[in-house]
Short mmCIF file of N, CA, C and O in Angstrom, two decimals:
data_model
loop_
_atom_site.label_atom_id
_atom_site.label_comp_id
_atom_site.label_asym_id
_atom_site.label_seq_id
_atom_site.Cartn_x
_atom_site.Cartn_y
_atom_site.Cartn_z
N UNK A 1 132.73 115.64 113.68
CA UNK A 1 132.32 114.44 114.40
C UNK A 1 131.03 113.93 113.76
O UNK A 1 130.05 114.66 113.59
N UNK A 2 131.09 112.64 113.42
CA UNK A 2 129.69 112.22 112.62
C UNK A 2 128.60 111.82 113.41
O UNK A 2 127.43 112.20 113.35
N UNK A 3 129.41 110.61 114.54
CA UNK A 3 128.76 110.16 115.33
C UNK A 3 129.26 109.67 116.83
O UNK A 3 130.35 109.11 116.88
N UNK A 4 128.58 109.85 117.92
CA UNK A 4 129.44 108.99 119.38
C UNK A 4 128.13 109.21 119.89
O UNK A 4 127.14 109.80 119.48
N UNK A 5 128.47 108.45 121.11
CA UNK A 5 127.89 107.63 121.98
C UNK A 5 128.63 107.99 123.59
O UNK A 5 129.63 107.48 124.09
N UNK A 6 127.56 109.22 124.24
CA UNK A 6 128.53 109.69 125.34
C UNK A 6 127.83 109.11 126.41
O UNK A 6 126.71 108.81 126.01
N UNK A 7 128.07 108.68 128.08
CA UNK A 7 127.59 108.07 128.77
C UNK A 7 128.19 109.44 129.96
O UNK A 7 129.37 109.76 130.14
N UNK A 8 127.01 110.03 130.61
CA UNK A 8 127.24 110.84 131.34
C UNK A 8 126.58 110.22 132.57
O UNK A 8 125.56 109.53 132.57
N UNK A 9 127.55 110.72 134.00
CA UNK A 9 126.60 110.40 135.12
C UNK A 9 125.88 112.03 135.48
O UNK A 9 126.65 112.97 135.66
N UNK A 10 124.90 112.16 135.53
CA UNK A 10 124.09 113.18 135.19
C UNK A 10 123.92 113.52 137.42
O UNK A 10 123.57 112.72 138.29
N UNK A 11 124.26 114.72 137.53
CA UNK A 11 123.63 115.35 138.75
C UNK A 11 122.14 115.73 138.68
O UNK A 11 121.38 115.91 137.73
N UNK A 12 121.98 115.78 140.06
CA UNK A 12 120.40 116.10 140.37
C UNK A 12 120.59 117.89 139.92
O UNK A 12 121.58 118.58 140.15
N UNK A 13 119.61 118.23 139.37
CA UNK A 13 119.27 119.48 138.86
C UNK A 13 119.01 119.94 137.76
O UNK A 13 117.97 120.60 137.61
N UNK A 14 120.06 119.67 136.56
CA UNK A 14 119.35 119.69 134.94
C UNK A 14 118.22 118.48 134.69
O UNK A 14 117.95 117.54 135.44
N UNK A 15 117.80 118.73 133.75
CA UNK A 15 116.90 118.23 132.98
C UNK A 15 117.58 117.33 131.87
O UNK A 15 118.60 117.73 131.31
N UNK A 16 117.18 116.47 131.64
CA UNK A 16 117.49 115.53 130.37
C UNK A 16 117.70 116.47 129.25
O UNK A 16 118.78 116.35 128.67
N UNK A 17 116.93 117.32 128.86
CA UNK A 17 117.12 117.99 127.83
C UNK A 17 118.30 119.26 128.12
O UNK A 17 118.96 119.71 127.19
N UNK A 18 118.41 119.64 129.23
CA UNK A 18 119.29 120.13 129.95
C UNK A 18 120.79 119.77 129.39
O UNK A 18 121.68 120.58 129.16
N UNK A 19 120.83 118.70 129.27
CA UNK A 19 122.20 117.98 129.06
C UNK A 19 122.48 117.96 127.65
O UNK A 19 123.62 117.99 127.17
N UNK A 20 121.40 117.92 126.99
CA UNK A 20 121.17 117.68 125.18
C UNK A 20 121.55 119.04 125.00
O UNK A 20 122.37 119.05 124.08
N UNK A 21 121.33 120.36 125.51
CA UNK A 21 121.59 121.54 125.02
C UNK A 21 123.12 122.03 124.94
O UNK A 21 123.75 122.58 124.04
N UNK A 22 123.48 121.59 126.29
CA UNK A 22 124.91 121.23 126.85
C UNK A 22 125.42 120.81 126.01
O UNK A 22 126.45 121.45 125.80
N UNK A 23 125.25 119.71 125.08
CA UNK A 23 126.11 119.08 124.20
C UNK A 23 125.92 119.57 122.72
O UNK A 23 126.70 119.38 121.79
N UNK A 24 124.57 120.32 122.68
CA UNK A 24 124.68 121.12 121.48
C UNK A 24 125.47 122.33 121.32
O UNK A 24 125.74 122.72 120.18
N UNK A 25 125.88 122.95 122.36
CA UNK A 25 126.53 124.42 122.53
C UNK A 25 127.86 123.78 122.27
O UNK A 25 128.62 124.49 121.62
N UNK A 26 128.21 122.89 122.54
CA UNK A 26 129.74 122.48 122.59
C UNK A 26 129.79 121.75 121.39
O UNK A 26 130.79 122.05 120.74
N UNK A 27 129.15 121.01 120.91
CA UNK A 27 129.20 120.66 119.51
C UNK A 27 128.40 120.88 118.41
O UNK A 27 127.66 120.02 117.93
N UNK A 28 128.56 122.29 117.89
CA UNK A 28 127.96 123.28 117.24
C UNK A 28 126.83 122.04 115.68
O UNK A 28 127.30 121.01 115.20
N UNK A 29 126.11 122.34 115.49
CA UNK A 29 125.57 121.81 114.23
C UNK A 29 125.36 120.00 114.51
O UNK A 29 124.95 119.22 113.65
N UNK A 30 125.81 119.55 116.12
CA UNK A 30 125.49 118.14 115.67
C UNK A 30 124.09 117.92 116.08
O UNK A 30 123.54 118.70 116.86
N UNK A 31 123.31 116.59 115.44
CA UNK A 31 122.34 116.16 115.96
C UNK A 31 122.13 115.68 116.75
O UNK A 31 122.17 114.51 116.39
N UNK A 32 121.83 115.73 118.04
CA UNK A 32 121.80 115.43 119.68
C UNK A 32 120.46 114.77 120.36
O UNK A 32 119.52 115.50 120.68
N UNK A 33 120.40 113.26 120.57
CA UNK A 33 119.18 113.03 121.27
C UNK A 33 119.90 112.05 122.08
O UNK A 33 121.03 111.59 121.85
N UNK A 34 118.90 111.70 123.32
CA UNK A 34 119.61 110.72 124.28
C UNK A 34 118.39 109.49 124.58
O UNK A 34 117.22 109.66 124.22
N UNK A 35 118.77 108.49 125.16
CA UNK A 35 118.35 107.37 125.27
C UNK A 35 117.37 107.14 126.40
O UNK A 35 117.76 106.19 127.07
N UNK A 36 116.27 107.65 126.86
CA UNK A 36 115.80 107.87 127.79
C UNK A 36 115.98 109.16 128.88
O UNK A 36 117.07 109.72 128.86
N UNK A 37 115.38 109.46 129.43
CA UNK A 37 114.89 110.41 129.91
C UNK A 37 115.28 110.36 132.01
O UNK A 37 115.15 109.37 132.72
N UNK A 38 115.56 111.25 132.29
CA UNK A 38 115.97 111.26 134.05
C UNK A 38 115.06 112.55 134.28
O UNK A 38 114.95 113.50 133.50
N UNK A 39 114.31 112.35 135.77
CA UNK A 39 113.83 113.58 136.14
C UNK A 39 115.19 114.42 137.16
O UNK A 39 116.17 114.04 137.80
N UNK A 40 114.44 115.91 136.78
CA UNK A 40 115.81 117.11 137.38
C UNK A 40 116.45 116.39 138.44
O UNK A 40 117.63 116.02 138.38
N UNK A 41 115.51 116.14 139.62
CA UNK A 41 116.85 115.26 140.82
C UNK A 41 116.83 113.88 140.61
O UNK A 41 117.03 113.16 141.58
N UNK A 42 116.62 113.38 139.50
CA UNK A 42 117.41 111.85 139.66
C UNK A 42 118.73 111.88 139.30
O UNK A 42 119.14 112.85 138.68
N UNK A 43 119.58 110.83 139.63
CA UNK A 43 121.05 111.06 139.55
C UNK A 43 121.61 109.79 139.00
O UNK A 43 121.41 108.86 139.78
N UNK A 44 122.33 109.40 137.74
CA UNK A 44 122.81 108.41 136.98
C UNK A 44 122.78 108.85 135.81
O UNK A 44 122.63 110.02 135.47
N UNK A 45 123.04 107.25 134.66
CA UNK A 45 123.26 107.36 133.83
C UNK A 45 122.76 107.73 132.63
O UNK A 45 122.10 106.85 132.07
N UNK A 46 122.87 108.91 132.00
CA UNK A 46 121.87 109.37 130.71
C UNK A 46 123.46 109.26 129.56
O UNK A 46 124.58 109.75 129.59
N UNK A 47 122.66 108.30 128.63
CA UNK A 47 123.35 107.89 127.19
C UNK A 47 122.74 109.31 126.40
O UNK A 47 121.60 109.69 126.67
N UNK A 48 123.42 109.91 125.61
CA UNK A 48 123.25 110.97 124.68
C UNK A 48 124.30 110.37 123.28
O UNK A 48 125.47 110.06 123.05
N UNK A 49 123.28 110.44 122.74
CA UNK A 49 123.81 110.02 121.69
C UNK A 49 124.16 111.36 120.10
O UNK A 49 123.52 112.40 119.96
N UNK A 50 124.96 111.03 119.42
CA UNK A 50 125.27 112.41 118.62
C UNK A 50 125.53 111.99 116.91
O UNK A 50 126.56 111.41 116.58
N UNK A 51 124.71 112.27 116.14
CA UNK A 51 125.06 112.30 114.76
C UNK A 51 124.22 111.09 114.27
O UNK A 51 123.03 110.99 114.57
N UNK A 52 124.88 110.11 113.46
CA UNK A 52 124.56 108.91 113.41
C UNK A 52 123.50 108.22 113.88
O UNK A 52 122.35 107.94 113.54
N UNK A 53 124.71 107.94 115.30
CA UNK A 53 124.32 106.91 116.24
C UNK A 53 123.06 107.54 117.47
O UNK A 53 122.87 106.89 118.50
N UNK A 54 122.43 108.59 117.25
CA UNK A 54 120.79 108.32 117.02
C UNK A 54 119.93 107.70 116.88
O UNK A 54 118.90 107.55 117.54
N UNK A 55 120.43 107.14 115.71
CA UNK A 55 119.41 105.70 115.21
C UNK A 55 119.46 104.85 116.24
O UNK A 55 118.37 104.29 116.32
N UNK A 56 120.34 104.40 117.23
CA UNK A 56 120.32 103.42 118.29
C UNK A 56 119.53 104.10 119.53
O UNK A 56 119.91 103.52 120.55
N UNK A 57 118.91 104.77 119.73
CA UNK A 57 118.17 105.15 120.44
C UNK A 57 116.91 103.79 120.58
O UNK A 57 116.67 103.14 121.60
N UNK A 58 116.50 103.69 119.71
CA UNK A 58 115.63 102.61 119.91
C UNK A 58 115.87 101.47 120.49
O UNK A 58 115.18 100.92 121.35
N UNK A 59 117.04 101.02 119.94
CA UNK A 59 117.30 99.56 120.90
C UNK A 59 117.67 99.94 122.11
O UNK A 59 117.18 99.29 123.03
N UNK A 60 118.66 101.16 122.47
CA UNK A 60 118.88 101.51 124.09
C UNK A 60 117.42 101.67 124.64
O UNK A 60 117.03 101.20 125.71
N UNK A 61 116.93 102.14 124.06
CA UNK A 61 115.33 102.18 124.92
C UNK A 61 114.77 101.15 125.33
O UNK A 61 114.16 101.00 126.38
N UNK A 62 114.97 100.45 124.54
CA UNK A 62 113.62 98.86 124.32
C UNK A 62 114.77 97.96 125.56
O UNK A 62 114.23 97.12 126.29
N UNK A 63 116.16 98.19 125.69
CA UNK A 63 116.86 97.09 126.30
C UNK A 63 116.65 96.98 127.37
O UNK A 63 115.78 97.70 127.86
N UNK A 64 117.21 96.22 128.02
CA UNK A 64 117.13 95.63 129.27
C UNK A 64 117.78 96.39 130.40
O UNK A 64 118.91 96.83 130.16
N UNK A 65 117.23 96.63 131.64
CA UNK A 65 118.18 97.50 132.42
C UNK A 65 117.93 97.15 133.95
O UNK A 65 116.96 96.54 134.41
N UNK A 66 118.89 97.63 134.55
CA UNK A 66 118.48 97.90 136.17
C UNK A 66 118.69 98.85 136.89
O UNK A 66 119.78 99.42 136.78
N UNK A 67 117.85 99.26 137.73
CA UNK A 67 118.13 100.40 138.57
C UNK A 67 117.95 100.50 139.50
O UNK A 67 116.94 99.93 139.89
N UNK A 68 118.72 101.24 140.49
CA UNK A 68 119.07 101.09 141.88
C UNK A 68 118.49 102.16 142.53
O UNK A 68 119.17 103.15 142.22
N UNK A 69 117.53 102.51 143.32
CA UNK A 69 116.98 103.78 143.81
C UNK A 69 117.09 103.72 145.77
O UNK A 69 117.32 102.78 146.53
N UNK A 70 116.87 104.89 145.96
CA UNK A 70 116.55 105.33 147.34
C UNK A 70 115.31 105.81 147.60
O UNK A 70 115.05 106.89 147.09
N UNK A 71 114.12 105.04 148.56
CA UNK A 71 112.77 104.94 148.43
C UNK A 71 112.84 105.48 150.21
O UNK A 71 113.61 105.27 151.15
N UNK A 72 111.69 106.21 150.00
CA UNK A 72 110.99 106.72 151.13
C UNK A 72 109.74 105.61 151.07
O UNK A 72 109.11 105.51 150.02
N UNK A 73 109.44 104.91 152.06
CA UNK A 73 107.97 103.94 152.32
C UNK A 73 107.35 104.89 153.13
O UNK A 73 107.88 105.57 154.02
N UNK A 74 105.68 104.91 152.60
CA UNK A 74 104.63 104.98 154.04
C UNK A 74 104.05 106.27 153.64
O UNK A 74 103.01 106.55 154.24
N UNK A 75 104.65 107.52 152.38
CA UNK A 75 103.91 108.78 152.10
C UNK A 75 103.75 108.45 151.03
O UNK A 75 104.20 107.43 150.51
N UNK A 76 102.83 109.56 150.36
CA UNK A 76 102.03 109.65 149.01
C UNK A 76 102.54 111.37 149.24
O UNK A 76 102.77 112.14 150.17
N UNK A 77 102.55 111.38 147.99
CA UNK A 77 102.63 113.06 147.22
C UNK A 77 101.45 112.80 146.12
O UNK A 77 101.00 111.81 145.55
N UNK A 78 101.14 114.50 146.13
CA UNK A 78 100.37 114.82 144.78
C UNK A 78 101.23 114.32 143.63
O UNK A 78 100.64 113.82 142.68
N UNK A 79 102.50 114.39 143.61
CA UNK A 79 102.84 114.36 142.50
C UNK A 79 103.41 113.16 142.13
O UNK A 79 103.64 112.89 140.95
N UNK A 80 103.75 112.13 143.39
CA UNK A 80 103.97 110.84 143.54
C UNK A 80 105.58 110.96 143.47
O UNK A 80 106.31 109.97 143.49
N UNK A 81 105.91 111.90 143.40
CA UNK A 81 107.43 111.54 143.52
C UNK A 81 107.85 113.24 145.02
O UNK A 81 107.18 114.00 145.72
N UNK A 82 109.46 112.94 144.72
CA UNK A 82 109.58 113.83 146.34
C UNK A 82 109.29 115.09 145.98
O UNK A 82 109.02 115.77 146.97
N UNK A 83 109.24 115.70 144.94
CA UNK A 83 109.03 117.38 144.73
C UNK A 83 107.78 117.75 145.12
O UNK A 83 107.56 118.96 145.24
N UNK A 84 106.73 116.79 145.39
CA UNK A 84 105.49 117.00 145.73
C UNK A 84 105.39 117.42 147.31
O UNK A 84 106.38 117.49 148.03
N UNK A 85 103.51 117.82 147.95
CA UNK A 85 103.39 117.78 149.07
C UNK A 85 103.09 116.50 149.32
O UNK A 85 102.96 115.66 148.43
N UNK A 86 102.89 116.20 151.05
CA UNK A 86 102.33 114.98 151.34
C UNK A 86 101.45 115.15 151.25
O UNK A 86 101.10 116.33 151.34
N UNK A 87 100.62 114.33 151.04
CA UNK A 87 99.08 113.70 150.69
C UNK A 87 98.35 113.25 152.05
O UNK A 87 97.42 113.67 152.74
N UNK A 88 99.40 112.02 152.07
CA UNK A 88 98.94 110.79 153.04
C UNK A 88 100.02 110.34 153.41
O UNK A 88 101.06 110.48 152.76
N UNK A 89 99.87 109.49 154.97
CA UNK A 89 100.93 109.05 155.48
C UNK A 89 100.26 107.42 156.10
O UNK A 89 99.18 107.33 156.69
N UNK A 90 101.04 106.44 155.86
CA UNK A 90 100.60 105.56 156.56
C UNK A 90 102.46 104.61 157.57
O UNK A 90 103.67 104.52 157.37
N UNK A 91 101.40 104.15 158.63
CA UNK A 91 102.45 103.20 159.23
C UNK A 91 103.10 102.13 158.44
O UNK A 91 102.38 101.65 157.57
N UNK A 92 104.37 101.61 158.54
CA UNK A 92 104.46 100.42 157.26
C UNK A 92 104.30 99.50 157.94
O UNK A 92 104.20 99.65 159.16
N UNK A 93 104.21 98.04 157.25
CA UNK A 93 103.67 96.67 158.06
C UNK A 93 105.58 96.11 158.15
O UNK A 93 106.45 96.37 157.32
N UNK A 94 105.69 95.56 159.04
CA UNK A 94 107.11 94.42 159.07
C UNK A 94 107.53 94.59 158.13
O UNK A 94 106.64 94.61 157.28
N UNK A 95 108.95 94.83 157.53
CA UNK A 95 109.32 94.52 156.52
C UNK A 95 110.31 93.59 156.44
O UNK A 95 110.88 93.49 155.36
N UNK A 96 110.60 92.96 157.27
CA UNK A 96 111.71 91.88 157.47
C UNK A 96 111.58 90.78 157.24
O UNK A 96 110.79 90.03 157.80
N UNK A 97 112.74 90.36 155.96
CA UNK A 97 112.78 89.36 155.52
C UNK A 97 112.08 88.08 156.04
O UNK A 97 112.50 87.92 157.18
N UNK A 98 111.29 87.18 155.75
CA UNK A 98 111.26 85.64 156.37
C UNK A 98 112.28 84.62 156.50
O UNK A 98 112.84 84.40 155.42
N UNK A 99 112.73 83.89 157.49
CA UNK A 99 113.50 83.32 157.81
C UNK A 99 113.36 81.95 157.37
O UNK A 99 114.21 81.12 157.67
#
């Protein structure tokens, strides 16, 4: 295999690089990097790219994207994301649309 372009929906628990190793054990000797980076519990799409098509890493990076998340409002963590403790807690103000 010279080169591909795999599009995995990635579970909460490995690591980005997690997945790169994964695809090195199974495809012995290829060159394996992926297109951005997911933390252990985020959950979507990680592009891994193999051989070749490596070199496109850069434009998948630089492109354009969107992403859809599930947000807790009103705490702070040390670490700013949920693996952390709470910090701080505040009340939230209205959040409802204007009419």
């Amino acid at each position: 295999m010279n080169e591909a372009l795999i599009i995995l929906d990635k579970n909460d628990g490995p690591t980005s690089f997690d997945m790169v190793r994964e695809v090195k054990r199974l495809v012995p000797g290829a060159k394996v990097g992926h297109a951005g980076s997911l933390d252990p519990f985020a959950t979507g799409v990680l592009v891994l790219l193999l051989g070749k098509a490596t070199k496109l890493s850069g434009a998948l990076l630089n492109a354009d994207k969107r992403y859809r998340a599930t947000m807790k409002l009103g705490s702070a963590t040390d670490t700013m994301d949920l693996t952390g403790s709470v910090t701080e807690t505040k009340p939230l103000p209205d959040l409802s649309p204007e009419v």
